[in-house]
Short mmCIF file of C-alpha atoms in Angstrom, two decimals:
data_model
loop_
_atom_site.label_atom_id
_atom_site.label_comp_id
_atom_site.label_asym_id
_atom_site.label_seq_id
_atom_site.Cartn_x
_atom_site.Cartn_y
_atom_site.Cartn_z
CA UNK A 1 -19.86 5.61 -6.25
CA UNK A 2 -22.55 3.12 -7.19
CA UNK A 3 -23.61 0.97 -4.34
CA UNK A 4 -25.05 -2.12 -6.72
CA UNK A 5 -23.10 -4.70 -7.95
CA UNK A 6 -20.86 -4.13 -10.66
CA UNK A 7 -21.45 -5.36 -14.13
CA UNK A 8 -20.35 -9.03 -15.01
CA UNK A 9 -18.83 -7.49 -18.16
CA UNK A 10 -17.90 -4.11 -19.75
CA UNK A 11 -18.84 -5.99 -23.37
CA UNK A 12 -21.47 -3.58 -24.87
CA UNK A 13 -20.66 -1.08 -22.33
CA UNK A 14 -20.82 3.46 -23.43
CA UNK A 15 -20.35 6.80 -21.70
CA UNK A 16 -21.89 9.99 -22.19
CA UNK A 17 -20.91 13.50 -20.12
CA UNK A 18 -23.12 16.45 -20.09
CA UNK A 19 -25.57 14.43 -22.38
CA UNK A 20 -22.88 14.04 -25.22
CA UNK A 21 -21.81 10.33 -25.80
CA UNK A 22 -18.31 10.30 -25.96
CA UNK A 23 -16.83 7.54 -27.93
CA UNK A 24 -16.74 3.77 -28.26
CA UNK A 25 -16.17 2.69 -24.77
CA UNK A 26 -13.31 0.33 -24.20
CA UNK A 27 -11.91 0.63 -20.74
CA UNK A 28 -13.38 2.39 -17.43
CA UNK A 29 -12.12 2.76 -14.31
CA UNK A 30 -14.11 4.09 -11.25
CA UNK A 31 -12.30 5.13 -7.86
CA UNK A 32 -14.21 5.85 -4.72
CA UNK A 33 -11.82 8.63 -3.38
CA UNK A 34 -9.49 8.65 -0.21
CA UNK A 35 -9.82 10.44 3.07
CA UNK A 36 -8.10 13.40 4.02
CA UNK A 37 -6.54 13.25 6.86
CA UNK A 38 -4.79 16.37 9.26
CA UNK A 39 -2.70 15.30 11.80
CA UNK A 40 -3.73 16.96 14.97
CA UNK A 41 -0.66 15.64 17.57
CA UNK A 42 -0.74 18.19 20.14
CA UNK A 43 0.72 18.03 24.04
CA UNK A 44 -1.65 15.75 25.42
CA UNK A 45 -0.90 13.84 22.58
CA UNK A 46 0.42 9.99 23.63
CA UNK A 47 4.19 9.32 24.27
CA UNK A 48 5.55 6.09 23.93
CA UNK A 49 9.47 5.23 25.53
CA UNK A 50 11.70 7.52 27.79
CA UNK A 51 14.86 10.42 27.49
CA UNK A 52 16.24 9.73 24.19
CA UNK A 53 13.64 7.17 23.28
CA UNK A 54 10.64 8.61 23.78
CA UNK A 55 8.25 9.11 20.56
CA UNK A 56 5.14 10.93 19.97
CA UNK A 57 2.69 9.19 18.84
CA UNK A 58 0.38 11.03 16.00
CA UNK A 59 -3.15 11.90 15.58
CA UNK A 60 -5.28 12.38 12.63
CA UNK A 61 -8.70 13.84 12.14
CA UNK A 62 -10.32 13.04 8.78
CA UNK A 63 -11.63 16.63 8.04
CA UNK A 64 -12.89 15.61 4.50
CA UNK A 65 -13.24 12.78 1.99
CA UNK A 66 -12.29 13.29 -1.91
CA UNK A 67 -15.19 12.22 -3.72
CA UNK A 68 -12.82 10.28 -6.23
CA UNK A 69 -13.09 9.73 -10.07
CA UNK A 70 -13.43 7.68 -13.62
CA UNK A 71 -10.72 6.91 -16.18
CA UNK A 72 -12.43 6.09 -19.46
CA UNK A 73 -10.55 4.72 -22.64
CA UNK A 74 -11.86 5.14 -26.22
CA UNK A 75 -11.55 4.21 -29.63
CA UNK A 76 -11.06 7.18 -31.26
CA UNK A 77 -10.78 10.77 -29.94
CA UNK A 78 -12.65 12.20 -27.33
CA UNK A 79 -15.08 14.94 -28.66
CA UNK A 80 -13.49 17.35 -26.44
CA UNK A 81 -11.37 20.76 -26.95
CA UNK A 82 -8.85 22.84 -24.45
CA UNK A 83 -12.35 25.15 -24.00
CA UNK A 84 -13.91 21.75 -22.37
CA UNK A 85 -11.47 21.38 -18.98
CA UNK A 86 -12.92 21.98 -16.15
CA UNK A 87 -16.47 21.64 -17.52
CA UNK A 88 -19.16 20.12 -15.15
CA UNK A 89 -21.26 17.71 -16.21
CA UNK A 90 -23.13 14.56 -15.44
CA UNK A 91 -20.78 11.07 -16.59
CA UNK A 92 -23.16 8.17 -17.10
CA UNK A 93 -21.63 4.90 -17.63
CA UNK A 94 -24.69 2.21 -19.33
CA UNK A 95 -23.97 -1.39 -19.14
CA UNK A 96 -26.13 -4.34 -19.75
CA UNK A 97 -27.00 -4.74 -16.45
CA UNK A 98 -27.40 -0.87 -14.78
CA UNK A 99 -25.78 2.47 -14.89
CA UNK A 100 -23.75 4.91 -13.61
CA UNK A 101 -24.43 8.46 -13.35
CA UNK A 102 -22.62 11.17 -11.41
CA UNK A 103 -21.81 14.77 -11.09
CA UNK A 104 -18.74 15.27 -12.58
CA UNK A 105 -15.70 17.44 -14.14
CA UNK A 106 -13.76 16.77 -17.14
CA UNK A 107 -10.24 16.66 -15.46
CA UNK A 108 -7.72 16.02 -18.67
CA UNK A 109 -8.16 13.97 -21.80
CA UNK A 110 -5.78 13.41 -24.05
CA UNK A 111 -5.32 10.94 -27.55
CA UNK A 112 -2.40 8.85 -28.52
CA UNK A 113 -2.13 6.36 -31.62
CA UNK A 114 0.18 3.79 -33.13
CA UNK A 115 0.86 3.46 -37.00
CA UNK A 116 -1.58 0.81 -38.41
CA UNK A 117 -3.59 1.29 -34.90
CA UNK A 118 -6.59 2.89 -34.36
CA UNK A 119 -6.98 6.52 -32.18
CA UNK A 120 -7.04 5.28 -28.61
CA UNK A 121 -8.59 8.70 -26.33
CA UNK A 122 -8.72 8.77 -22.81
CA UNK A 123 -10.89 11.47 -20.48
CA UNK A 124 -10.36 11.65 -16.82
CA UNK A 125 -13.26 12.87 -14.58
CA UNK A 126 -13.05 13.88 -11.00
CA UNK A 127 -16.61 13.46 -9.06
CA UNK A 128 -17.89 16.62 -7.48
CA UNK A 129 -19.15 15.20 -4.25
CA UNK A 130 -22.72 16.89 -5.08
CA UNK A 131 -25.68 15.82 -6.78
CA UNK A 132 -25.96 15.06 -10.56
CA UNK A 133 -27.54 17.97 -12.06
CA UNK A 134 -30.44 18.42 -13.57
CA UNK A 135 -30.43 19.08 -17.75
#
């Protein structure tokens, strides 16, 4: 996740993956990822209350973190085919003030449209974790 300050607008804003711009940028979404947790009560583990009362009280390691991901919206259809799912790439966000880039894979995308509306796309990227690579 980028550690600089957002952008004070998405005006002006594109996306490329794996070096290929994708579309007219109107919407993105970045998500840092969640923890994830195992719960690792055990014996010695804390009881709270007596007889029928009594409750455990549980324990939780965090054994790993999900690196999170990126909605982006589009005008128009992604440039993408079934083929492209799963590919790994690097998703670069440019905005007037700084960019994005990480390691990413193309999770889904998918295109929906309105009569008298333009194409509206949307790809879904889940971050790797690792380092962007290297083209």
């Amino acid at each position: 996740m980028p550690t600089n300050n957002p952008p004070p607008s998405s005006q002006g804003s594109n996306v490329s993956f794996a070096g290929t711009t994708i579309g007219r940028l109107t919407n993105w979404r970045a998500s840092p990822g969640t923890a994830r947790l195992e719960e690792v009560t055990n014996v010695g583990s804390t009881v709270i209350g007596t007889g029928s009362f009594a409750r455990v009280v549980s324990q939780y390691e965090c054994l790993g973190i999900d690196p999170g991901g990126a909605d982006v919206s589009l005008r128009d259809c992604p440039p993408f085919g079934v083929n492209d799912i799963g590919k790994r790439g690097t998703l670069t966000v440019t905005f007037s003030t700084g960019s994005i880039s990480l390691d990413a894979f193309l999770e889904t995308w998918d295109v929906s449209g309105n009569v008298g509306e333009f194409l509206r796309g949307t790809a879904r990227f889940r971050f790797s974790g690792g380092v962007a690579p290297q083209s």
